[in-house]
Structures are given as structure tokens and as C-alpha cells.
mmCIF file of C-alpha atoms and ligand atoms in Angstrom:
data_model
loop_
_atom_site.group_PDB
_atom_site.id
_atom_site.type_symbol
_atom_site.label_atom_id
_atom_site.label_comp_id
_atom_site.label_asym_id
_atom_site.label_seq_id
_atom_site.Cartn_x
_atom_site.Cartn_y
_atom_site.Cartn_z
ATOM 1 C CA UNK A 1 64.158 39.910 33.045
ATOM 2 C CA UNK A 2 65.833 36.724 31.771
ATOM 3 C CA UNK A 3 68.311 35.678 34.472
ATOM 4 C CA UNK A 4 70.677 34.078 31.964
ATOM 5 C CA UNK A 5 70.738 36.792 29.313
ATOM 6 C CA UNK A 6 69.924 39.773 31.565
ATOM 7 C CA UNK A 7 67.461 40.946 28.903
ATOM 8 C CA UNK A 8 63.776 41.876 29.123
ATOM 9 C CA UNK A 9 61.528 39.527 27.148
ATOM 10 C CA UNK A 10 59.168 41.825 25.218
ATOM 11 C CA UNK A 11 56.878 38.949 24.189
ATOM 12 C CA UNK A 12 55.024 38.912 27.518
ATOM 13 C CA UNK A 13 54.627 42.679 27.988
ATOM 14 C CA UNK A 14 51.206 44.302 27.695
ATOM 15 C CA UNK A 15 50.921 47.580 25.794
ATOM 16 C CA UNK A 16 51.245 49.774 28.936
ATOM 17 C CA UNK A 17 54.182 47.677 30.149
ATOM 18 C CA UNK A 18 55.904 47.995 26.791
ATOM 19 C CA UNK A 19 55.297 51.759 26.762
ATOM 20 C CA UNK A 20 56.872 51.971 30.219
ATOM 21 C CA UNK A 21 59.839 49.943 28.966
ATOM 22 C CA UNK A 22 60.452 52.362 26.082
ATOM 23 C CA UNK A 23 60.157 55.332 28.386
ATOM 24 C CA UNK A 24 62.634 53.727 30.745
ATOM 25 C CA UNK A 25 65.232 53.390 27.968
ATOM 26 C CA UNK A 26 64.709 57.017 26.908
ATOM 27 C CA UNK A 27 62.513 56.350 23.864
ATOM 28 C CA UNK A 28 59.057 57.499 22.804
ATOM 29 C CA UNK A 29 56.061 55.494 24.065
ATOM 30 C CA UNK A 30 54.583 55.068 20.551
ATOM 31 C CA UNK A 31 57.395 52.633 19.768
ATOM 32 C CA UNK A 32 55.454 50.098 21.871
ATOM 33 C CA UNK A 33 52.693 49.891 19.254
ATOM 34 C CA UNK A 34 55.175 49.393 16.424
ATOM 35 C CA UNK A 35 57.023 46.638 18.242
ATOM 36 C CA UNK A 36 53.837 44.880 19.409
ATOM 37 C CA UNK A 37 52.620 44.660 15.828
ATOM 38 C CA UNK A 38 55.917 43.139 14.705
ATOM 39 C CA UNK A 39 55.844 40.607 17.516
ATOM 40 C CA UNK A 40 52.204 39.539 17.546
ATOM 41 C CA UNK A 41 50.875 40.333 14.055
ATOM 42 C CA UNK A 42 53.935 39.219 12.134
ATOM 43 C CA UNK A 43 55.516 36.735 14.545
ATOM 44 C CA UNK A 44 58.896 38.469 14.389
ATOM 45 C CA UNK A 45 61.563 37.649 16.976
ATOM 46 C CA UNK A 46 64.451 39.508 15.312
ATOM 47 C CA UNK A 47 64.778 43.274 15.883
ATOM 48 C CA UNK A 48 66.612 43.623 12.549
ATOM 49 C CA UNK A 49 63.400 42.574 10.754
ATOM 50 C CA UNK A 50 61.550 45.615 12.188
ATOM 51 C CA UNK A 51 61.957 47.828 9.145
ATOM 52 C CA UNK A 52 60.167 50.909 10.507
ATOM 53 C CA UNK A 53 62.597 51.158 13.419
ATOM 54 C CA UNK A 54 65.931 52.924 12.899
ATOM 55 C CA UNK A 55 69.227 51.105 13.215
ATOM 56 C CA UNK A 56 70.292 52.922 16.390
ATOM 57 C CA UNK A 57 67.140 51.891 18.239
ATOM 58 C CA UNK A 58 67.353 48.355 16.916
ATOM 59 C CA UNK A 59 70.890 48.083 18.319
ATOM 60 C CA UNK A 60 69.706 49.489 21.640
ATOM 61 C CA UNK A 61 66.905 46.943 21.744
ATOM 62 C CA UNK A 62 69.235 44.089 20.883
ATOM 63 C CA UNK A 63 71.437 45.039 23.827
ATOM 64 C CA UNK A 64 68.606 45.213 26.371
ATOM 65 C CA UNK A 65 65.726 43.086 25.172
ATOM 66 C CA UNK A 66 64.723 39.885 23.453
ATOM 67 C CA UNK A 67 61.630 38.233 21.998
ATOM 68 C CA UNK A 68 61.722 34.683 23.236
ATOM 69 C CA UNK A 69 58.869 32.180 23.009
ATOM 70 C CA UNK A 70 58.896 28.756 24.615
ATOM 71 C CA UNK A 71 60.932 26.134 22.758
ATOM 72 C CA UNK A 72 58.836 23.934 20.444
ATOM 73 C CA UNK A 73 59.490 20.286 21.254
ATOM 74 C CA UNK A 74 56.940 18.870 18.824
ATOM 75 C CA UNK A 75 54.012 19.843 16.615
ATOM 76 C CA UNK A 76 51.432 17.240 15.569
ATOM 77 C CA UNK A 77 48.509 17.655 13.208
ATOM 78 C CA UNK A 78 45.550 15.296 13.555
ATOM 79 C CA UNK A 79 43.593 13.883 10.638
ATOM 80 C CA UNK A 80 40.639 16.023 11.850
ATOM 81 C CA UNK A 81 42.675 19.271 11.667
ATOM 82 C CA UNK A 82 43.390 19.479 15.409
ATOM 83 C CA UNK A 83 46.950 20.559 16.150
ATOM 84 C CA UNK A 84 49.000 19.977 19.261
ATOM 85 C CA UNK A 85 52.246 21.587 20.310
ATOM 86 C CA UNK A 86 54.477 20.428 23.116
ATOM 87 C CA UNK A 87 56.630 23.338 24.280
ATOM 88 C CA UNK A 88 59.383 23.486 26.857
ATOM 89 C CA UNK A 89 59.254 26.319 29.395
ATOM 90 C CA UNK A 90 62.091 27.873 31.410
ATOM 91 C CA UNK A 91 61.677 25.451 34.325
ATOM 92 C CA UNK A 92 62.571 22.623 31.916
ATOM 93 C CA UNK A 93 59.077 21.109 31.979
ATOM 94 C CA UNK A 94 56.915 20.663 28.913
ATOM 95 C CA UNK A 95 53.348 21.927 28.502
ATOM 96 C CA UNK A 96 50.851 21.354 25.733
ATOM 97 C CA UNK A 97 48.737 23.634 23.570
ATOM 98 C CA UNK A 98 45.889 22.395 21.390
ATOM 99 C CA UNK A 99 44.162 24.048 18.402
ATOM 100 C CA UNK A 100 40.678 22.801 17.503
ATOM 101 C CA UNK A 101 39.055 23.955 14.245
ATOM 102 C CA UNK A 102 35.289 23.607 14.071
ATOM 103 C CA UNK A 103 33.108 25.219 11.436
ATOM 104 C CA UNK A 104 34.192 28.829 11.126
ATOM 105 C CA UNK A 105 35.788 28.749 14.569
ATOM 106 C CA UNK A 106 39.334 27.984 15.636
ATOM 107 C CA UNK A 107 39.794 27.495 19.375
ATOM 108 C CA UNK A 108 43.194 27.446 21.024
ATOM 109 C CA UNK A 109 43.427 25.708 24.399
ATOM 110 C CA UNK A 110 46.304 27.269 26.342
ATOM 111 C CA UNK A 111 48.190 26.015 29.434
ATOM 112 C CA UNK A 112 48.952 28.238 32.419
ATOM 113 C CA UNK A 113 51.114 26.036 34.656
ATOM 114 C CA UNK A 114 53.504 23.121 34.264
ATOM 115 C CA UNK A 115 51.632 20.533 36.286
ATOM 116 C CA UNK A 116 48.952 21.426 38.788
ATOM 117 C CA UNK A 117 48.745 21.309 42.560
ATOM 118 C CA UNK A 118 44.982 20.836 42.777
ATOM 119 C CA UNK A 119 44.954 17.091 42.139
ATOM 120 C CA UNK A 120 41.489 16.596 40.669
ATOM 121 C CA UNK A 121 41.006 12.850 40.800
ATOM 122 C CA UNK A 122 40.162 12.323 37.095
ATOM 123 C CA UNK A 123 42.810 14.652 35.624
ATOM 124 C CA UNK A 124 46.049 13.464 34.022
ATOM 125 C CA UNK A 125 47.743 16.835 34.633
ATOM 126 C CA UNK A 126 46.822 16.790 38.328
ATOM 127 C CA UNK A 127 48.263 13.294 38.697
ATOM 128 C CA UNK A 128 51.724 14.677 37.998
ATOM 129 C CA UNK A 129 51.876 17.354 40.664
ATOM 130 C CA UNK A 130 52.916 20.995 40.342
ATOM 131 C CA UNK A 131 56.169 22.096 38.754
ATOM 132 C CA UNK A 132 56.026 25.809 37.903
ATOM 133 C CA UNK A 133 53.943 28.806 36.923
ATOM 134 C CA UNK A 134 54.374 29.877 33.318
ATOM 135 C CA UNK A 135 55.598 33.426 32.715
ATOM 136 C CA UNK A 136 53.361 35.826 30.786
ATOM 137 C CA UNK A 137 55.677 35.296 27.790
ATOM 138 C CA UNK A 138 55.234 31.529 28.074
ATOM 139 C CA UNK A 139 51.430 31.833 28.211
ATOM 140 C CA UNK A 140 51.089 34.295 25.301
ATOM 141 C CA UNK A 141 53.981 32.494 23.605
ATOM 142 C CA UNK A 142 51.643 29.538 23.000
ATOM 143 C CA UNK A 143 49.296 31.829 21.036
ATOM 144 C CA UNK A 144 52.311 33.352 19.241
ATOM 145 C CA UNK A 145 53.577 29.913 18.176
ATOM 146 C CA UNK A 146 50.140 28.721 17.038
ATOM 147 C CA UNK A 147 49.549 31.942 15.089
ATOM 148 C CA UNK A 148 52.875 31.658 13.324
ATOM 149 C CA UNK A 149 52.057 28.129 12.220
ATOM 150 C CA UNK A 150 49.143 29.534 10.191
ATOM 151 C CA UNK A 151 51.225 32.201 8.445
ATOM 152 C CA UNK A 152 52.099 35.759 9.294
ATOM 153 C CA UNK A 153 49.525 37.863 7.445
ATOM 154 C CA UNK A 154 47.248 39.497 10.038
ATOM 155 C CA UNK A 155 44.024 38.811 8.135
ATOM 156 C CA UNK A 156 44.913 35.154 7.908
ATOM 157 C CA UNK A 157 45.852 35.052 11.569
ATOM 158 C CA UNK A 158 42.462 36.469 12.506
ATOM 159 C CA UNK A 159 40.743 33.648 10.706
ATOM 160 C CA UNK A 160 42.854 30.886 12.209
ATOM 161 C CA UNK A 161 42.439 31.559 15.948
ATOM 162 C CA UNK A 162 39.055 33.023 16.795
ATOM 163 C CA UNK A 163 38.749 31.826 20.409
ATOM 164 C CA UNK A 164 41.161 31.137 23.270
ATOM 165 C CA UNK A 165 40.324 29.050 26.313
ATOM 166 C CA UNK A 166 42.600 29.014 29.355
ATOM 167 C CA UNK A 167 41.716 25.383 29.834
ATOM 168 C CA UNK A 168 44.970 23.552 29.205
ATOM 169 C CA UNK A 169 47.281 22.420 31.966
ATOM 170 C CA UNK A 170 47.112 24.103 35.345
ATOM 171 C CA UNK A 171 44.728 26.304 37.320
ATOM 172 C CA UNK A 172 44.977 29.748 35.673
ATOM 173 C CA UNK A 173 43.787 31.654 38.749
ATOM 174 C CA UNK A 174 46.800 30.347 40.679
ATOM 175 C CA UNK A 175 49.073 32.098 38.158
ATOM 176 C CA UNK A 176 47.004 35.244 38.218
ATOM 177 C CA UNK A 177 49.229 38.141 37.101
ATOM 178 C CA UNK A 178 50.861 36.287 34.230
ATOM 179 C CA UNK A 179 47.578 34.882 32.941
ATOM 180 C CA UNK A 180 45.841 38.272 33.138
ATOM 181 C CA UNK A 181 48.722 39.963 31.255
ATOM 182 C CA UNK A 182 48.612 37.282 28.551
ATOM 183 C CA UNK A 183 44.822 37.600 28.188
ATOM 184 C CA UNK A 184 45.187 41.385 27.874
ATOM 185 C CA UNK A 185 47.584 40.859 24.961
ATOM 186 C CA UNK A 186 45.157 38.351 23.395
ATOM 187 C CA UNK A 187 42.413 41.014 23.416
ATOM 188 C CA UNK A 188 44.575 44.013 22.424
ATOM 189 C CA UNK A 189 44.271 45.043 18.762
ATOM 190 C CA UNK A 190 48.036 45.393 18.735
ATOM 191 C CA UNK A 191 48.162 41.796 19.964
ATOM 192 C CA UNK A 192 45.611 39.306 18.639
ATOM 193 C CA UNK A 193 42.423 41.415 18.727
ATOM 194 C CA UNK A 194 40.240 38.594 20.086
ATOM 195 C CA UNK A 195 36.917 39.725 21.568
ATOM 196 C CA UNK A 196 36.477 39.544 25.347
ATOM 197 C CA UNK A 197 33.587 37.137 24.810
ATOM 198 C CA UNK A 198 35.900 34.763 22.971
ATOM 199 C CA UNK A 199 38.637 34.624 25.588
ATOM 200 C CA UNK A 200 37.562 32.244 28.344
ATOM 201 C CA UNK A 201 39.225 31.500 31.641
ATOM 202 C CA UNK A 202 38.297 28.164 33.159
ATOM 203 C CA UNK A 203 38.688 27.655 36.890
ATOM 204 C CA UNK A 204 38.166 24.751 39.240
ATOM 205 C CA UNK A 205 37.004 27.237 41.882
ATOM 206 C CA UNK A 206 39.630 29.488 43.471
ATOM 207 C CA UNK A 207 36.957 31.740 44.932
ATOM 208 C CA UNK A 208 38.969 34.795 46.128
ATOM 209 C CA UNK A 209 40.685 35.069 42.762
ATOM 210 C CA UNK A 210 37.366 35.022 40.877
ATOM 211 C CA UNK A 211 36.535 38.282 42.658
ATOM 212 C CA UNK A 212 40.010 39.647 41.902
ATOM 213 C CA UNK A 213 39.599 38.745 38.242
ATOM 214 C CA UNK A 214 36.419 40.792 37.995
ATOM 215 C CA UNK A 215 38.365 43.880 39.104
ATOM 216 C CA UNK A 216 40.904 43.720 36.273
ATOM 217 C CA UNK A 217 39.414 42.060 33.189
ATOM 218 C CA UNK A 218 36.080 41.064 31.610
ATOM 219 C CA UNK A 219 36.827 37.813 29.819
ATOM 220 C CA UNK A 220 34.303 34.978 29.787
ATOM 221 C CA UNK A 221 34.311 32.578 32.717
ATOM 222 C CA UNK A 222 33.978 28.790 32.761
ATOM 223 C CA UNK A 223 33.599 26.696 35.882
ATOM 224 C CA UNK A 224 34.921 23.140 36.022
ATOM 225 C CA UNK A 225 32.024 21.819 38.058
ATOM 226 C CA UNK A 226 32.175 18.032 37.540
ATOM 227 C CA UNK A 227 29.885 17.222 40.500
ATOM 228 C CA UNK A 228 26.449 18.522 41.573
ATOM 229 C CA UNK A 229 26.905 18.175 45.352
ATOM 230 C CA UNK A 230 29.660 18.928 47.871
ATOM 231 C CA UNK A 231 30.199 15.351 48.948
ATOM 232 C CA UNK A 232 31.047 14.165 45.450
ATOM 233 C CA UNK A 233 32.878 17.343 44.467
ATOM 234 C CA UNK A 234 35.086 17.102 47.567
ATOM 235 C CA UNK A 235 36.232 13.778 46.157
ATOM 236 C CA UNK A 236 36.624 14.761 42.482
ATOM 237 C CA UNK A 237 37.814 18.369 42.833
ATOM 238 C CA UNK A 238 39.546 18.617 46.237
ATOM 239 C CA UNK A 239 39.668 22.443 46.262
ATOM 240 C CA UNK A 240 35.925 22.156 46.917
ATOM 241 C CA UNK A 241 36.754 21.289 50.545
ATOM 242 C CA UNK A 242 38.090 24.835 50.900
ATOM 243 C CA UNK A 243 35.529 26.606 48.710
ATOM 244 C CA UNK A 244 32.274 24.612 48.669
ATOM 245 C CA UNK A 245 29.613 24.933 46.011
ATOM 246 C CA UNK A 246 27.522 27.587 47.710
ATOM 247 C CA UNK A 247 30.374 30.119 47.981
ATOM 248 C CA UNK A 248 31.790 29.103 44.611
ATOM 249 C CA UNK A 249 28.567 29.598 42.681
ATOM 250 C CA UNK A 250 27.934 32.890 44.470
ATOM 251 C CA UNK A 251 31.360 34.110 43.320
ATOM 252 C CA UNK A 252 30.651 33.008 39.744
ATOM 253 C CA UNK A 253 27.320 34.770 39.835
ATOM 254 C CA UNK A 254 28.987 37.984 41.073
ATOM 255 C CA UNK A 255 31.513 37.762 38.240
ATOM 256 C CA UNK A 256 28.899 37.178 35.551
ATOM 257 C CA UNK A 257 26.559 39.893 36.806
ATOM 258 C CA UNK A 258 29.421 42.428 36.735
ATOM 259 C CA UNK A 259 29.966 41.624 33.054
ATOM 260 C CA UNK A 260 26.351 42.444 32.192
ATOM 261 C CA UNK A 261 25.442 42.287 28.491
ATOM 262 C CA UNK A 262 23.690 38.943 28.856
ATOM 263 C CA UNK A 263 26.936 37.095 29.427
ATOM 264 C CA UNK A 264 26.610 33.589 30.847
ATOM 265 C CA UNK A 265 28.773 31.204 32.835
ATOM 266 C CA UNK A 266 30.009 28.089 31.045
ATOM 267 C CA UNK A 267 29.714 24.947 33.147
ATOM 268 C CA UNK A 268 32.206 22.204 32.314
ATOM 269 C CA UNK A 269 31.117 18.766 33.523
ATOM 270 C CA UNK A 270 33.230 15.675 32.860
ATOM 271 C CA UNK A 271 30.978 12.617 32.776
ATOM 272 C CA UNK A 272 32.431 9.630 34.627
ATOM 273 C CA UNK A 273 30.698 6.289 34.324
ATOM 274 C CA UNK A 274 28.760 5.339 37.453
ATOM 275 C CA UNK A 275 30.253 8.279 39.380
ATOM 276 C CA UNK A 276 28.460 11.477 38.330
ATOM 277 C CA UNK A 277 26.443 10.445 35.254
ATOM 278 C CA UNK A 278 23.214 9.222 36.845
ATOM 279 C CA UNK A 279 19.757 10.852 36.503
ATOM 280 C CA UNK A 280 19.871 11.961 40.142
ATOM 281 C CA UNK A 281 23.077 13.883 39.411
ATOM 282 C CA UNK A 282 21.380 15.653 36.501
ATOM 283 C CA UNK A 283 18.440 16.493 38.780
ATOM 284 C CA UNK A 284 20.790 17.910 41.423
ATOM 285 C CA UNK A 285 22.494 20.005 38.748
ATOM 286 C CA UNK A 286 19.175 21.491 37.677
ATOM 287 C CA UNK A 287 18.491 22.555 41.241
ATOM 288 C CA UNK A 288 22.010 23.858 41.777
ATOM 289 C CA UNK A 289 22.035 25.983 38.620
ATOM 290 C CA UNK A 290 18.428 27.181 38.815
ATOM 291 C CA UNK A 291 19.326 30.857 39.304
ATOM 292 C CA UNK A 292 22.535 30.994 37.285
ATOM 293 C CA UNK A 293 22.581 32.117 33.660
ATOM 294 C CA UNK A 294 24.717 29.398 32.132
ATOM 295 C CA UNK A 295 25.365 26.987 29.325
ATOM 296 C CA UNK A 296 26.496 23.464 30.070
ATOM 297 C CA UNK A 297 29.262 21.605 28.314
ATOM 298 C CA UNK A 298 29.290 17.856 28.999
ATOM 299 C CA UNK A 299 32.659 16.195 28.455
ATOM 300 C CA UNK A 300 32.618 12.402 28.237
ATOM 301 C CA UNK A 301 35.716 11.253 30.115
ATOM 302 C CA UNK A 302 38.738 10.384 27.970
ATOM 303 C CA UNK A 303 40.363 7.500 29.815
ATOM 304 C CA UNK A 304 44.088 7.476 30.458
ATOM 305 C CA UNK A 305 46.074 4.627 32.003
ATOM 306 C CA UNK A 306 45.452 3.950 35.683
ATOM 307 C CA UNK A 307 42.891 6.758 35.963
ATOM 308 C CA UNK A 308 40.415 4.413 37.637
ATOM 309 C CA UNK A 309 37.525 6.004 35.723
ATOM 310 C CA UNK A 310 35.609 5.058 32.598
ATOM 311 C CA UNK A 311 33.697 6.886 29.915
ATOM 312 C CA UNK A 312 29.887 6.507 30.236
ATOM 313 C CA UNK A 313 27.957 4.722 27.499
ATOM 314 C CA UNK A 314 26.491 6.855 24.723
ATOM 315 C CA UNK A 315 23.023 6.092 26.114
ATOM 316 C CA UNK A 316 23.985 7.383 29.551
ATOM 317 C CA UNK A 317 25.456 10.553 28.005
ATOM 318 C CA UNK A 318 22.285 11.158 25.970
ATOM 319 C CA UNK A 319 20.048 10.506 28.966
ATOM 320 C CA UNK A 320 21.997 12.996 31.086
ATOM 321 C CA UNK A 321 21.859 15.623 28.333
ATOM 322 C CA UNK A 322 18.122 15.090 27.792
ATOM 323 C CA UNK A 323 17.280 15.618 31.462
ATOM 324 C CA UNK A 324 19.131 18.950 31.508
ATOM 325 C CA UNK A 325 17.666 19.926 28.160
ATOM 326 C CA UNK A 326 14.114 19.311 29.278
ATOM 327 C CA UNK A 327 14.736 21.602 32.240
ATOM 328 C CA UNK A 328 15.513 24.382 29.734
ATOM 329 C CA UNK A 329 19.315 24.299 29.796
ATOM 330 C CA UNK A 330 21.514 24.913 26.781
ATOM 331 C CA UNK A 331 23.590 21.711 26.799
ATOM 332 C CA UNK A 332 26.282 20.544 24.423
ATOM 333 C CA UNK A 333 28.306 17.357 24.490
ATOM 334 C CA UNK A 334 31.929 17.929 23.603
ATOM 335 C CA UNK A 335 32.973 15.691 20.764
ATOM 336 C CA UNK A 336 36.374 14.132 21.091
ATOM 337 C CA UNK A 337 38.919 15.721 18.759
ATOM 338 C CA UNK A 338 42.546 15.028 17.980
ATOM 339 C CA UNK A 339 42.571 11.586 19.546
ATOM 340 C CA UNK A 340 45.218 10.334 17.137
ATOM 341 C CA UNK A 341 47.669 12.906 18.532
ATOM 342 C CA UNK A 342 46.602 12.551 22.212
ATOM 343 C CA UNK A 343 45.086 16.039 22.178
ATOM 344 C CA UNK A 344 41.642 15.214 23.534
ATOM 345 C CA UNK A 345 40.445 16.728 26.802
ATOM 346 C CA UNK A 346 42.112 15.090 29.773
ATOM 347 C CA UNK A 347 44.840 13.577 27.600
ATOM 348 C CA UNK A 348 47.397 16.337 28.130
ATOM 349 C CA UNK A 349 50.203 14.448 29.827
ATOM 350 C CA UNK A 350 53.904 14.435 30.482
ATOM 351 C CA UNK A 351 54.460 18.089 31.224
ATOM 352 C CA UNK A 352 56.495 17.782 34.399
ATOM 353 C CA UNK A 353 58.762 15.043 33.152
ATOM 354 C CA UNK A 354 62.014 15.611 31.372
ATOM 355 C CA UNK A 355 62.058 14.799 27.669
ATOM 356 C CA UNK A 356 63.578 11.320 28.044
ATOM 357 C CA UNK A 357 61.112 10.204 30.674
ATOM 358 C CA UNK A 358 58.304 11.837 28.740
ATOM 359 C CA UNK A 359 59.115 9.829 25.626
ATOM 360 C CA UNK A 360 59.052 6.659 27.686
ATOM 361 C CA UNK A 361 55.705 7.663 29.089
ATOM 362 C CA UNK A 362 54.287 8.338 25.637
ATOM 363 C CA UNK A 363 55.410 4.925 24.479
ATOM 364 C CA UNK A 364 53.784 3.416 27.576
ATOM 365 C CA UNK A 365 50.559 5.360 26.940
ATOM 366 C CA UNK A 366 50.422 4.281 23.317
ATOM 367 C CA UNK A 367 51.072 0.642 24.223
ATOM 368 C CA UNK A 368 48.281 0.672 26.773
ATOM 369 C CA UNK A 369 45.946 2.334 24.280
ATOM 370 C CA UNK A 370 46.691 -0.462 21.849
ATOM 371 C CA UNK A 371 45.366 -3.082 24.283
ATOM 372 C CA UNK A 372 42.153 -4.847 23.226
ATOM 373 C CA UNK A 373 38.813 -3.114 23.680
ATOM 374 C CA UNK A 374 37.239 -3.908 27.011
ATOM 375 C CA UNK A 375 40.425 -3.532 29.018
ATOM 376 C CA UNK A 376 39.159 -1.916 32.237
ATOM 377 C CA UNK A 377 39.595 1.843 32.252
ATOM 378 C CA UNK A 378 40.880 2.006 28.693
ATOM 379 C CA UNK A 379 37.712 2.283 26.679
ATOM 380 C CA UNK A 380 38.172 4.851 23.916
ATOM 381 C CA UNK A 381 35.530 7.379 23.022
HETATM 382 S S1 SF4 B 1 41.356 19.608 36.308
HETATM 383 FE FE1 SF4 B 1 42.453 21.573 36.179
HETATM 384 S S2 SF4 B 1 42.574 22.272 38.319
HETATM 385 FE FE2 SF4 B 1 42.101 20.061 38.389
HETATM 386 S S3 SF4 B 1 44.114 19.038 38.557
HETATM 387 FE FE3 SF4 B 1 43.574 19.145 36.363
HETATM 388 S S4 SF4 B 1 44.583 21.008 35.642
HETATM 389 FE FE4 SF4 B 1 44.481 21.143 37.879
#
């Protein structure tokens, strides 16, 4: 319920929730399917545009409900086809959504929180603290906005966004109910019809919620590992002090084995020069992941001002990949995309600032990025 308007926002309701809503207002449950199609297939936010719904019901809906996505603050398109939206959520903060086309695939990276409380040492979002959880409408609203930007014909929509990763700002498992509801809408044929294998939740390791997730949904799971031993991970990903690697990997293994069907865990590993990119770290990773069906995604660090970290050399990245490869792992190195619009991994900034301060920050970021090559901590990938 929107506290200002007193209306229910239908955008964030799953099919069963929408059916319950219609029942509650004395209408037939099948109306839920009709309205979901209008909202998610056709991007409609005006009840009067729903031509297969009679006038009386449309008036009733207008009095009690609304379809309200987050406010679009900006939309940028990179020369490589990457798109980035900055949207404002109800708390007043801004979050970012990024679309990355690659081959026949279009991946949307979605945010779950404004800011983040977990304070990973290399993360620009974590540096800004926690502001608010996004509502289910604000999470699915990012998919809704991106979809609409590609047109409103369902077939075309299907081609544009083929994969969603809950890998934007925030720790999705700390906004559990809203993220689960949004992912259910992503997978529903009346929503976006994306396969469960192509919706991925990425966590830094909130162990109890990994087990909870397995009870309610079967999306793919990614683990932001970033370090192959507890000592280093305690420093880089502080939640590791509460849930160390042994219990974390056991929880991931439980989740993956419940999925069956040869599903694997995705390991995300940000490579930081001289910190976690050495051959001994690769060797420790091999040992750590020996019994876990997984694929490994190496992410060369994208420096941001005052991060204190640097991107490894290309040789160091290749060496690290080779060691894992030779041990039989499926390893990819994430190529940097959308750099010209600050959409690369780790570059999502400014979400907990108000618009004025955010603009100042962007100017500051761009000025620092314009400094000569070799400036410590500012090497570009
Ligand atoms: S890496 Fe993820 S969990 Fe860690 S601070 Fe950043 S957004 Fe939060």
C-alpha cells in the first residue's frame, strides 16, 4: 500500500497475490492474468489502456490501485550497446540498473537495496552505507523499465532481456521477501517468462537465507567469493567473520544439490592486484572448490576513486585463469562493458546521495578518471 496515495501498487504483486487482490475487491481471480499481461508484457501503467477490462472495473481499479515503477532519473546507452538506468526509489535514493548485450544474450543486472550494509572493502556501493530495501515493485520495476525501452511487443521483449542477475547494488538475501516476489514475476509466463536457469541471485554469503531461498524458489545461485581463505575473506568481505567459508560453501552445496538437473554454482571472484591474484590464491581456490560443481567468473577490478585497490596486469589475470583452467575448472574472465557510461562492475555509485550531491560526485568521478594514466588506484581496464 502506497502511504501517500493509499493505493495498492500492482506492479510488485505476484500472480497469487494479484489473484488475492481481485478476490478481496469482489472480482474474479482470472482478472489477475489479464492485468499482469498488460503490466509486464505491454508495459502499461494506465488502467484505461486495458481494453479487455470493462469500464466499471477499470474505475474500481483506478480508485484502489496503481501501477507505479521507480522514477527514471537518467538513461545512458554506451557505444558497446550497454545501457544504464539511474532510478529513484521511494526512500529518495537512487539505484542503478545495467543491461549488457552479448551475442544472442541480453543480461539485466538488477539492484535490490539502496546502498549496502555489508561494507565489502573493494565495493563502491558498500562504501556508501545502507539506505533502504527496495520494494518488490521497485525491484521488478527495473525489469519493467528496461523492457519498455526495447518496445512493447512480447516477442521483441523476449529477445531483449534473456537473463537477469540480482547482482546490482545491495545484498539481495537481506531483502528476501521482496527479491523473491520480484524473481517469481521474472519467471512467470504472465510476467517475463525467463527460465529459472537464467535468473541468478548473487550473494556475499548470508548463510541462513541461502537455506531459506532453497525452500521457496529454484533460481541459479552465484557466490561472491573474492578470497580463497578465511583470513583474507574476513578483510575483503566482512560478513565472512560471521559465516566463514566452510559453513558458507556447505550451504551453497546444499542449495545446488536441491536444484538437481546438473545445475552449478557460479563463483564470482574480483581480482585485486597483489591482494588475491597470486598463484597461491589460485591454488587455494582449487582446493576449496574441489567438491563443488561450479563455474568461475573472474572479474578484474574496476578502480574507483580512493578505493585503495588496483586492477591486476593482463599477465597476472591470464596466469590466474590458466592455473584454474589446468585444474579442470570452467573459467571466464569478465570483459569490461559500458565503461563510457560508468556501468562496469563495481562502478555503480551514488545511490544513497540526493540528486544534487550525486551530480557533484559524478563530476568528481569523471575528473579523477581524466587524470593521467599511472595515477595510483586509477588505472582503467
Ligand atoms: S559487494 Fe555486494 S554485499 Fe558487498 S558491499 Fe558491495 S553490494 Fe554489498
